[in-house]
Amino acid sequence: MLGVQLLGNSKVTVKEYPDPVLTENQVLIQVKDSGICGSEMHGFRGPNPQEFNGGHEVTGVVIDAGKSQRFKNGDRVGVHGVWGCGECRWCMAGQYTFCDNRESCPGTHAELVAAPDHVCLKLPDDVPFDVGVLLTGDGMGVPYHASRRLGTKGGDFVCVVGVGPIGLGNTMMQSFLGAEVIAIDINDYRLSLAKDVGAAHTINSQKNNPIEAVKELTHGMLADKCIEAVGRPETAKLALKLVGKAGTVLTLGEQGDVPVNVSGELIRYDVTLMGSWFYHYAEYPAIVDLYHRGLPVAKIITDHFPMEKAQEAFTKFSEGQAGKVMIEP
Ligand SMILES: [Zn+2]
Ligand SMILES: [Zn+2]
């Protein structure tokens, strides 16, 4: 099969790989759409070649279900990107992200992917493959899980710091659930996308002081909730400054240590600081329900590239001039 290899230094190539060999309870999927994730940018921009790629948001058609009891050939599926063991108490509850023996999806920018059948999710007939990537992957999964963690209510002021694809998904989800979303970024193109998917207000934090702007928009109260979707110490600190009394800061951007002033930023204001990772397999039906009730998921997808143009796809995504980018074998 053909697959994308990350070569490091912002270069990729498309080359021949051996076809996956199915083990017990796995299905073979012919890939239709594979989304590029922000988490792949470390590998893409870094100095070292990877053996394969870090793709983990994928939909396609089952073409070999011979080892599965759950699926048959021709089924349209997406794949949950965190592969729980399927046996432990967390997996039994559909919470694969908590599994101690979980594995990562091994790379999906390819013609074929083999996946355990218990991590596959059936796509309803009316869900196109590209939209399915967002419903079964990071795109809507992360924002949905975050919304459950935050308990967003109608009328909340929610700041989204960073509107790459994950921030855009959160902007859409929070707006759809009734929040007044303030999107903050330094990229005007992505701020215009944020407006398009539901942001009530946008702030370019290089041109305007975001704290002053949020104060003004919230009549001095600051935000009820703040979502950090960048993964840098300075944006995490900004999120803590944008949240008002008794508010909540939710971190989605992966990073290491960030200094927090426990008294000044948390205790004295009853501020809650929380994390949220990916989404639970068990949350998928609710995500599909929101799509059927009008969540305009397709608006986040700005580009589709055939796999032979993977270099163009990665470059465009890396340069920040795109929402969600799909690679199609
Ligand atoms: Zn991802
Ligand atoms: Zn498990």
mmCIF file of C-alpha atoms and ligand atoms in Angstrom:
data_model
loop_
_atom_site.group_PDB
_atom_site.id
_atom_site.type_symbol
_atom_site.label_atom_id
_atom_site.label_comp_id
_atom_site.label_asym_id
_atom_site.label_seq_id
_atom_site.Cartn_x
_atom_site.Cartn_y
_atom_site.Cartn_z
ATOM 1 C CA MET A 1 0.000 0.000 0.000
ATOM 2 C CA LEU A 2 1.014 3.627 -0.348
ATOM 3 C CA GLY A 3 1.510 5.676 2.803
ATOM 4 C CA VAL A 4 2.894 9.034 3.897
ATOM 5 C CA GLN A 5 6.273 9.159 5.620
ATOM 6 C CA LEU A 6 7.328 12.185 7.672
ATOM 7 C CA LEU A 7 10.945 12.939 6.799
ATOM 8 C CA GLY A 8 11.541 15.739 9.314
ATOM 9 C CA ASN A 9 12.393 19.384 8.557
ATOM 10 C CA SER A 10 8.880 19.953 7.151
ATOM 11 C CA LYS A 11 9.251 17.354 4.377
ATOM 12 C CA VAL A 12 7.095 14.326 3.653
ATOM 13 C CA THR A 13 7.104 11.659 0.982
ATOM 14 C CA VAL A 14 4.603 9.087 -0.282
ATOM 15 C CA LYS A 15 6.023 5.604 -0.557
ATOM 16 C CA GLU A 16 5.205 1.910 -0.674
ATOM 17 C CA TYR A 17 4.659 0.069 2.653
ATOM 18 C CA PRO A 18 3.701 -3.559 3.276
ATOM 19 C CA ASP A 19 -0.072 -4.062 3.589
ATOM 20 C CA PRO A 20 -1.211 -4.456 7.216
ATOM 21 C CA VAL A 21 -1.661 -8.057 8.411
ATOM 22 C CA LEU A 22 -4.833 -8.602 10.457
ATOM 23 C CA THR A 23 -4.692 -10.130 13.928
ATOM 24 C CA GLU A 24 -7.707 -11.574 15.786
ATOM 25 C CA ASN A 25 -10.720 -9.210 15.985
ATOM 26 C CA GLN A 26 -9.171 -6.653 13.658
ATOM 27 C CA VAL A 27 -10.773 -5.254 10.527
ATOM 28 C CA LEU A 28 -8.996 -3.982 7.427
ATOM 29 C CA ILE A 29 -10.147 -0.519 6.392
ATOM 30 C CA GLN A 30 -9.725 1.109 3.000
ATOM 31 C CA VAL A 31 -9.049 4.719 3.963
ATOM 32 C CA LYS A 32 -11.302 7.414 2.476
ATOM 33 C CA ASP A 33 -10.298 10.449 4.562
ATOM 34 C CA SER A 34 -7.447 10.962 7.034
ATOM 35 C CA GLY A 35 -7.221 14.246 8.959
ATOM 36 C CA ILE A 36 -3.992 16.054 9.773
ATOM 37 C CA CYS A 37 -3.764 16.793 13.519
ATOM 38 C CA GLY A 38 -1.862 19.619 15.199
ATOM 39 C CA SER A 39 -0.076 16.975 17.280
ATOM 40 C CA GLU A 40 1.721 15.805 14.116
ATOM 41 C CA MET A 41 3.454 19.144 13.680
ATOM 42 C CA HIS A 42 6.240 18.265 16.154
ATOM 43 C CA GLY A 43 7.194 15.301 13.988
ATOM 44 C CA PHE A 44 6.671 17.211 10.752
ATOM 45 C CA ARG A 45 8.789 20.223 11.712
ATOM 46 C CA GLY A 46 11.339 18.338 13.826
ATOM 47 C CA PRO A 47 14.772 17.309 12.568
ATOM 48 C CA ASN A 48 14.325 13.520 12.502
ATOM 49 C CA PRO A 49 12.656 11.255 9.953
ATOM 50 C CA GLN A 50 9.770 9.103 11.294
ATOM 51 C CA GLU A 51 9.219 5.526 10.182
ATOM 52 C CA PHE A 52 5.667 6.349 9.117
ATOM 53 C CA ASN A 53 3.239 9.126 10.128
ATOM 54 C CA GLY A 54 1.244 10.161 13.168
ATOM 55 C CA GLY A 55 -2.219 10.235 11.569
ATOM 56 C CA HIS A 56 -4.979 9.041 13.906
ATOM 57 C CA GLU A 57 -8.208 10.591 12.605
ATOM 58 C CA VAL A 58 -9.611 8.373 9.898
ATOM 59 C CA THR A 59 -12.688 7.025 8.161
ATOM 60 C CA GLY A 60 -13.098 4.406 5.492
ATOM 61 C CA VAL A 61 -14.788 1.210 4.358
ATOM 62 C CA VAL A 62 -14.230 -2.218 5.909
ATOM 63 C CA ILE A 63 -12.836 -4.458 3.178
ATOM 64 C CA ASP A 64 -11.853 -7.477 5.294
ATOM 65 C CA ALA A 65 -14.045 -8.310 8.308
ATOM 66 C CA GLY A 66 -13.117 -12.001 8.341
ATOM 67 C CA LYS A 67 -11.641 -11.821 11.843
ATOM 68 C CA SER A 68 -14.407 -9.654 13.347
ATOM 69 C CA GLN A 69 -17.767 -10.538 14.895
ATOM 70 C CA ARG A 70 -18.914 -6.898 14.905
ATOM 71 C CA PHE A 71 -18.446 -5.660 11.352
ATOM 72 C CA LYS A 72 -18.979 -6.880 7.824
ATOM 73 C CA ASN A 73 -17.384 -5.958 4.512
ATOM 74 C CA GLY A 74 -18.745 -2.681 3.170
ATOM 75 C CA ASP A 75 -19.413 -1.100 6.579
ATOM 76 C CA ARG A 76 -18.490 2.587 6.726
ATOM 77 C CA VAL A 77 -16.478 3.289 9.871
ATOM 78 C CA GLY A 78 -14.365 5.792 11.770
ATOM 79 C CA VAL A 79 -11.632 4.832 14.221
ATOM 80 C CA HIS A 80 -11.229 6.051 17.808
ATOM 81 C CA GLY A 81 -7.622 7.267 18.042
ATOM 82 C CA VAL A 82 -6.924 5.796 21.512
ATOM 83 C CA TRP A 83 -6.903 2.033 21.391
ATOM 84 C CA GLY A 84 -7.921 0.731 24.822
ATOM 85 C CA CYS A 85 -7.317 -2.938 25.599
ATOM 86 C CA GLY A 86 -11.068 -3.570 25.466
ATOM 87 C CA GLU A 87 -10.963 -5.738 28.603
ATOM 88 C CA CYS A 88 -10.323 -3.547 31.684
ATOM 89 C CA ARG A 89 -12.936 -1.720 33.778
ATOM 90 C CA TRP A 90 -12.339 1.559 31.924
ATOM 91 C CA CYS A 91 -12.629 -0.030 28.514
ATOM 92 C CA MET A 92 -15.781 -1.880 29.577
ATOM 93 C CA ALA A 93 -17.281 1.566 30.251
ATOM 94 C CA GLY A 94 -16.133 2.877 26.868
ATOM 95 C CA GLN A 95 -13.454 5.094 28.453
ATOM 96 C CA TYR A 96 -10.390 3.970 26.499
ATOM 97 C CA THR A 97 -8.381 7.074 27.359
ATOM 98 C CA PHE A 98 -8.164 5.792 30.984
ATOM 99 C CA CYS A 99 -6.919 2.307 29.978
ATOM 100 C CA ASP A 100 -3.486 1.478 31.430
ATOM 101 C CA ASN A 101 -2.723 -0.802 28.483
ATOM 102 C CA ARG A 102 -3.901 1.460 25.714
ATOM 103 C CA GLU A 103 -2.075 1.789 22.427
ATOM 104 C CA SER A 104 -1.971 4.606 19.914
ATOM 105 C CA CYS A 105 -3.384 4.374 16.453
ATOM 106 C CA PRO A 106 -0.329 3.520 14.313
ATOM 107 C CA GLY A 107 -0.629 6.104 11.501
ATOM 108 C CA THR A 108 -3.524 6.587 9.107
ATOM 109 C CA HIS A 109 -2.243 8.628 6.159
ATOM 110 C CA ALA A 110 -2.208 5.501 4.001
ATOM 111 C CA GLU A 111 -4.366 3.456 1.675
ATOM 112 C CA LEU A 112 -5.096 0.796 4.318
ATOM 113 C CA VAL A 113 -5.394 0.667 8.104
ATOM 114 C CA ALA A 114 -5.932 -2.374 10.339
ATOM 115 C CA ALA A 115 -7.778 -1.618 13.588
ATOM 116 C CA PRO A 116 -9.225 -3.654 16.467
ATOM 117 C CA ASP A 117 -12.978 -3.804 15.867
ATOM 118 C CA HIS A 118 -13.810 -2.511 19.369
ATOM 119 C CA VAL A 119 -12.221 0.878 18.538
ATOM 120 C CA CYS A 120 -14.176 1.252 15.279
ATOM 121 C CA LEU A 121 -17.324 3.371 15.150
ATOM 122 C CA LYS A 122 -20.045 2.874 12.567
ATOM 123 C CA LEU A 123 -20.837 5.961 10.479
ATOM 124 C CA PRO A 124 -24.532 6.682 9.873
ATOM 125 C CA ASP A 125 -25.398 6.631 6.149
ATOM 126 C CA ASP A 126 -25.916 10.405 6.022
ATOM 127 C CA VAL A 127 -22.454 11.215 7.419
ATOM 128 C CA PRO A 128 -19.876 11.933 4.681
ATOM 129 C CA PHE A 129 -16.414 10.448 5.218
ATOM 130 C CA ASP A 130 -14.737 13.818 5.859
ATOM 131 C CA VAL A 131 -17.356 14.867 8.424
ATOM 132 C CA GLY A 132 -17.023 11.389 9.919
ATOM 133 C CA VAL A 133 -13.342 12.081 10.599
ATOM 134 C CA LEU A 134 -14.377 14.967 12.853
ATOM 135 C CA LEU A 135 -17.207 13.052 14.549
ATOM 136 C CA THR A 136 -15.019 10.028 15.384
ATOM 137 C CA GLY A 137 -11.709 11.847 15.909
ATOM 138 C CA ASP A 138 -10.218 14.873 17.642
ATOM 139 C CA GLY A 139 -12.246 17.399 15.634
ATOM 140 C CA MET A 140 -15.552 17.126 17.505
ATOM 141 C CA GLY A 141 -14.615 14.465 20.038
ATOM 142 C CA VAL A 142 -12.258 16.756 21.955
ATOM 143 C CA PRO A 143 -14.718 19.695 22.032
ATOM 144 C CA TYR A 144 -17.598 17.450 23.061
ATOM 145 C CA HIS A 145 -15.660 15.894 25.940
ATOM 146 C CA ALA A 146 -14.465 19.374 26.969
ATOM 147 C CA SER A 147 -18.052 20.632 26.978
ATOM 148 C CA ARG A 148 -19.036 17.773 29.298
ATOM 149 C CA ARG A 149 -16.142 18.609 31.617
ATOM 150 C CA LEU A 150 -17.084 22.310 31.607
ATOM 151 C CA GLY A 151 -20.824 21.885 31.951
ATOM 152 C CA THR A 152 -21.396 24.797 29.593
ATOM 153 C CA LYS A 153 -24.708 26.591 30.026
ATOM 154 C CA GLY A 154 -26.504 28.991 27.710
ATOM 155 C CA GLY A 155 -25.357 32.531 28.321
ATOM 156 C CA ASP A 156 -21.878 31.657 29.586
ATOM 157 C CA PHE A 157 -19.028 33.809 28.337
ATOM 158 C CA VAL A 158 -16.445 31.337 27.051
ATOM 159 C CA CYS A 159 -12.991 32.413 25.873
ATOM 160 C CA VAL A 160 -11.243 30.072 23.447
ATOM 161 C CA VAL A 161 -7.513 30.809 23.412
ATOM 162 C CA GLY A 162 -6.077 29.589 20.108
ATOM 163 C CA VAL A 163 -8.321 28.748 17.150
ATOM 164 C CA GLY A 164 -6.451 26.102 15.255
ATOM 165 C CA PRO A 165 -8.678 23.132 14.383
ATOM 166 C CA ILE A 166 -9.217 22.150 18.044
ATOM 167 C CA GLY A 167 -9.995 25.733 19.079
ATOM 168 C CA LEU A 168 -12.349 26.052 16.108
ATOM 169 C CA GLY A 169 -14.133 22.854 17.133
ATOM 170 C CA ASN A 170 -14.523 24.199 20.664
ATOM 171 C CA THR A 171 -15.776 27.529 19.338
ATOM 172 C CA MET A 172 -18.409 25.700 17.297
ATOM 173 C CA MET A 173 -19.415 23.332 20.112
ATOM 174 C CA GLN A 174 -19.614 26.017 22.802
ATOM 175 C CA SER A 175 -21.613 28.377 20.563
ATOM 176 C CA PHE A 176 -23.953 25.556 19.572
ATOM 177 C CA LEU A 177 -24.561 24.846 23.271
ATOM 178 C CA GLY A 178 -25.538 28.485 23.817
ATOM 179 C CA ALA A 179 -22.357 30.122 25.081
ATOM 180 C CA GLU A 180 -21.209 33.557 23.904
ATOM 181 C CA VAL A 181 -17.768 32.669 22.569
ATOM 182 C CA ILE A 182 -14.821 35.041 22.452
ATOM 183 C CA ALA A 183 -12.132 33.589 20.163
ATOM 184 C CA ILE A 184 -8.531 34.768 20.654
ATOM 185 C CA ASP A 185 -5.604 34.145 18.302
ATOM 186 C CA ILE A 186 -2.825 35.987 16.480
ATOM 187 C CA ASN A 187 -3.867 34.661 13.049
ATOM 188 C CA ASP A 188 -6.559 36.777 11.342
ATOM 189 C CA TYR A 189 -7.429 34.029 8.870
ATOM 190 C CA ARG A 190 -8.202 31.578 11.666
ATOM 191 C CA LEU A 191 -10.136 34.278 13.553
ATOM 192 C CA SER A 192 -12.318 34.726 10.465
ATOM 193 C CA LEU A 193 -12.940 30.949 10.473
ATOM 194 C CA ALA A 194 -13.828 31.201 14.183
ATOM 195 C CA LYS A 195 -16.424 33.846 13.370
ATOM 196 C CA ASP A 196 -17.762 31.586 10.649
ATOM 197 C CA VAL A 197 -18.256 28.635 13.019
ATOM 198 C CA GLY A 198 -20.016 30.622 15.724
ATOM 199 C CA ALA A 199 -17.719 32.982 17.666
ATOM 200 C CA ALA A 200 -19.642 36.048 18.820
ATOM 201 C CA HIS A 201 -16.414 38.055 19.143
ATOM 202 C CA THR A 202 -12.830 37.672 17.954
ATOM 203 C CA ILE A 203 -9.682 39.264 19.338
ATOM 204 C CA ASN A 204 -6.285 39.391 17.663
ATOM 205 C CA SER A 205 -4.102 39.410 20.773
ATOM 206 C CA GLN A 206 -1.162 40.896 18.860
ATOM 207 C CA LYS A 207 -3.220 43.933 17.925
ATOM 208 C CA ASN A 208 -5.388 44.327 21.045
ATOM 209 C CA ASN A 209 -4.835 43.662 24.729
ATOM 210 C CA PRO A 210 -6.989 40.537 25.196
ATOM 211 C CA ILE A 211 -7.569 41.093 28.922
ATOM 212 C CA GLU A 212 -8.885 44.624 28.381
ATOM 213 C CA ALA A 213 -10.986 43.499 25.416
ATOM 214 C CA VAL A 214 -12.548 40.591 27.343
ATOM 215 C CA LYS A 215 -13.234 42.880 30.327
ATOM 216 C CA GLU A 216 -15.094 45.235 28.057
ATOM 217 C CA LEU A 217 -17.124 42.495 26.368
ATOM 218 C CA THR A 218 -18.106 40.962 29.713
ATOM 219 C CA HIS A 219 -18.925 44.215 31.519
ATOM 220 C CA GLY A 220 -15.888 43.815 33.755
ATOM 221 C CA MET A 221 -16.717 40.267 34.845
ATOM 222 C CA LEU A 222 -14.208 38.390 32.645
ATOM 223 C CA ALA A 223 -15.023 34.935 31.242
ATOM 224 C CA ASP A 224 -17.067 32.229 32.979
ATOM 225 C CA LYS A 225 -14.985 29.605 31.230
ATOM 226 C CA CYS A 226 -11.727 29.644 29.367
ATOM 227 C CA ILE A 227 -10.418 26.933 27.026
ATOM 228 C CA GLU A 228 -6.670 26.832 26.353
ATOM 229 C CA ALA A 229 -6.094 25.228 22.949
ATOM 230 C CA VAL A 230 -2.518 26.242 22.130
ATOM 231 C CA GLY A 231 -0.223 24.439 24.567
ATOM 232 C CA ARG A 232 2.225 27.180 25.525
ATOM 233 C CA PRO A 233 2.970 28.506 29.035
ATOM 234 C CA GLU A 234 2.095 32.069 28.018
ATOM 235 C CA THR A 235 -1.322 31.117 26.618
ATOM 236 C CA ALA A 236 -2.072 29.003 29.700
ATOM 237 C CA LYS A 237 -1.196 32.034 31.842
ATOM 238 C CA LEU A 238 -3.375 34.214 29.619
ATOM 239 C CA ALA A 239 -6.295 31.807 30.112
ATOM 240 C CA LEU A 240 -5.888 32.143 33.896
ATOM 241 C CA LYS A 241 -5.982 35.927 33.553
ATOM 242 C CA LEU A 242 -9.071 35.912 31.320
ATOM 243 C CA VAL A 243 -11.244 33.874 33.666
ATOM 244 C CA GLY A 244 -13.462 35.646 36.184
ATOM 245 C CA LYS A 245 -14.407 34.854 39.774
ATOM 246 C CA ALA A 246 -15.625 31.275 40.335
ATOM 247 C CA GLY A 247 -14.694 30.529 36.721
ATOM 248 C CA THR A 248 -13.074 27.493 35.143
ATOM 249 C CA VAL A 249 -9.971 27.139 32.990
ATOM 250 C CA LEU A 250 -9.812 23.979 30.907
ATOM 251 C CA THR A 251 -6.513 23.009 29.291
ATOM 252 C CA LEU A 252 -6.413 21.094 25.999
ATOM 253 C CA GLY A 253 -3.014 22.177 24.632
ATOM 254 C CA GLU A 254 -0.408 19.544 25.529
ATOM 255 C CA GLN A 255 2.632 20.869 27.423
ATOM 256 C CA GLY A 256 4.773 20.373 30.535
ATOM 257 C CA ASP A 257 5.152 22.511 33.642
ATOM 258 C CA VAL A 258 3.464 25.923 33.806
ATOM 259 C CA PRO A 259 3.915 28.114 36.903
ATOM 260 C CA VAL A 260 0.589 28.856 38.598
ATOM 261 C CA ASN A 261 0.129 31.378 41.381
ATOM 262 C CA VAL A 262 -2.028 29.179 43.577
ATOM 263 C CA SER A 263 -3.252 31.946 45.877
ATOM 264 C CA GLY A 264 -3.500 34.748 43.350
ATOM 265 C CA GLU A 265 -4.891 32.792 40.411
ATOM 266 C CA LEU A 266 -6.915 29.990 42.013
ATOM 267 C CA ILE A 267 -7.683 30.175 45.746
ATOM 268 C CA ARG A 268 -8.753 33.791 46.154
ATOM 269 C CA TYR A 269 -11.219 33.567 43.272
ATOM 270 C CA ASP A 270 -12.553 30.002 43.586
ATOM 271 C CA VAL A 271 -11.093 29.310 40.147
ATOM 272 C CA THR A 272 -11.120 25.719 38.897
ATOM 273 C CA LEU A 273 -8.231 24.549 36.704
ATOM 274 C CA MET A 274 -8.884 21.291 34.872
ATOM 275 C CA GLY A 275 -7.542 19.068 32.128
ATOM 276 C CA SER A 276 -9.398 17.136 29.466
ATOM 277 C CA TRP A 277 -7.994 14.555 27.087
ATOM 278 C CA PHE A 278 -9.503 13.371 23.801
ATOM 279 C CA TYR A 279 -12.989 11.872 24.187
ATOM 280 C CA HIS A 280 -14.617 8.683 25.359
ATOM 281 C CA TYR A 281 -15.693 6.016 22.891
ATOM 282 C CA ALA A 282 -18.972 5.964 24.836
ATOM 283 C CA GLU A 283 -19.600 9.630 23.955
ATOM 284 C CA TYR A 284 -19.808 8.991 20.200
ATOM 285 C CA PRO A 285 -23.622 8.559 19.964
ATOM 286 C CA ALA A 286 -24.148 11.952 21.642
ATOM 287 C CA ILE A 287 -21.715 13.591 19.210
ATOM 288 C CA VAL A 288 -23.640 12.117 16.262
ATOM 289 C CA ASP A 289 -26.897 13.369 17.826
ATOM 290 C CA LEU A 290 -25.533 16.935 17.878
ATOM 291 C CA TYR A 291 -24.568 16.608 14.193
ATOM 292 C CA HIS A 292 -28.099 15.464 13.365
ATOM 293 C CA ARG A 293 -29.448 18.467 15.282
ATOM 294 C CA GLY A 294 -27.465 20.869 13.127
ATOM 295 C CA LEU A 295 -23.919 21.133 14.484
ATOM 296 C CA PRO A 296 -22.273 22.532 11.306
ATOM 297 C CA VAL A 297 -19.218 20.263 11.445
ATOM 298 C CA ALA A 298 -18.293 20.528 7.752
ATOM 299 C CA LYS A 299 -17.493 24.247 8.152
ATOM 300 C CA ILE A 300 -14.217 23.416 9.908
ATOM 301 C CA ILE A 301 -12.916 21.422 6.938
ATOM 302 C CA THR A 302 -11.165 23.788 4.552
ATOM 303 C CA ASP A 303 -9.046 21.486 2.398
ATOM 304 C CA HIS A 304 -8.979 18.040 0.796
ATOM 305 C CA PHE A 305 -5.741 16.856 -0.818
ATOM 306 C CA PRO A 306 -5.144 13.606 -2.699
ATOM 307 C CA MET A 307 -2.463 11.587 -0.900
ATOM 308 C CA GLU A 308 0.131 12.244 -3.605
ATOM 309 C CA LYS A 309 -0.101 15.923 -2.596
ATOM 310 C CA ALA A 310 0.599 15.173 1.087
ATOM 311 C CA GLN A 311 3.503 17.643 1.074
ATOM 312 C CA GLU A 312 1.167 20.471 0.039
ATOM 313 C CA ALA A 313 -1.378 19.380 2.655
ATOM 314 C CA PHE A 314 1.136 19.359 5.517
ATOM 315 C CA THR A 315 2.730 22.646 4.448
ATOM 316 C CA LYS A 316 -0.607 24.445 4.240
ATOM 317 C CA PHE A 317 -1.672 23.133 7.643
ATOM 318 C CA SER A 318 1.694 23.999 9.194
ATOM 319 C CA GLU A 319 1.514 27.553 7.909
ATOM 320 C CA GLY A 320 -1.821 28.110 9.673
ATOM 321 C CA GLN A 321 -3.725 29.002 6.519
ATOM 322 C CA ALA A 322 -6.227 26.182 6.908
ATOM 323 C CA GLY A 323 -8.837 24.731 9.243
ATOM 324 C CA LYS A 324 -9.036 20.951 9.160
ATOM 325 C CA VAL A 325 -7.074 19.392 6.278
ATOM 326 C CA MET A 326 -8.005 15.977 4.844
ATOM 327 C CA ILE A 327 -5.690 13.601 3.020
ATOM 328 C CA GLU A 328 -7.482 11.261 0.615
ATOM 329 C CA PRO A 329 -5.708 8.181 -0.766
HETATM 330 ZN ZN ZN B 1 -4.980 14.423 17.324
HETATM 331 ZN ZN ZN B 2 -8.412 -1.237 28.892
#
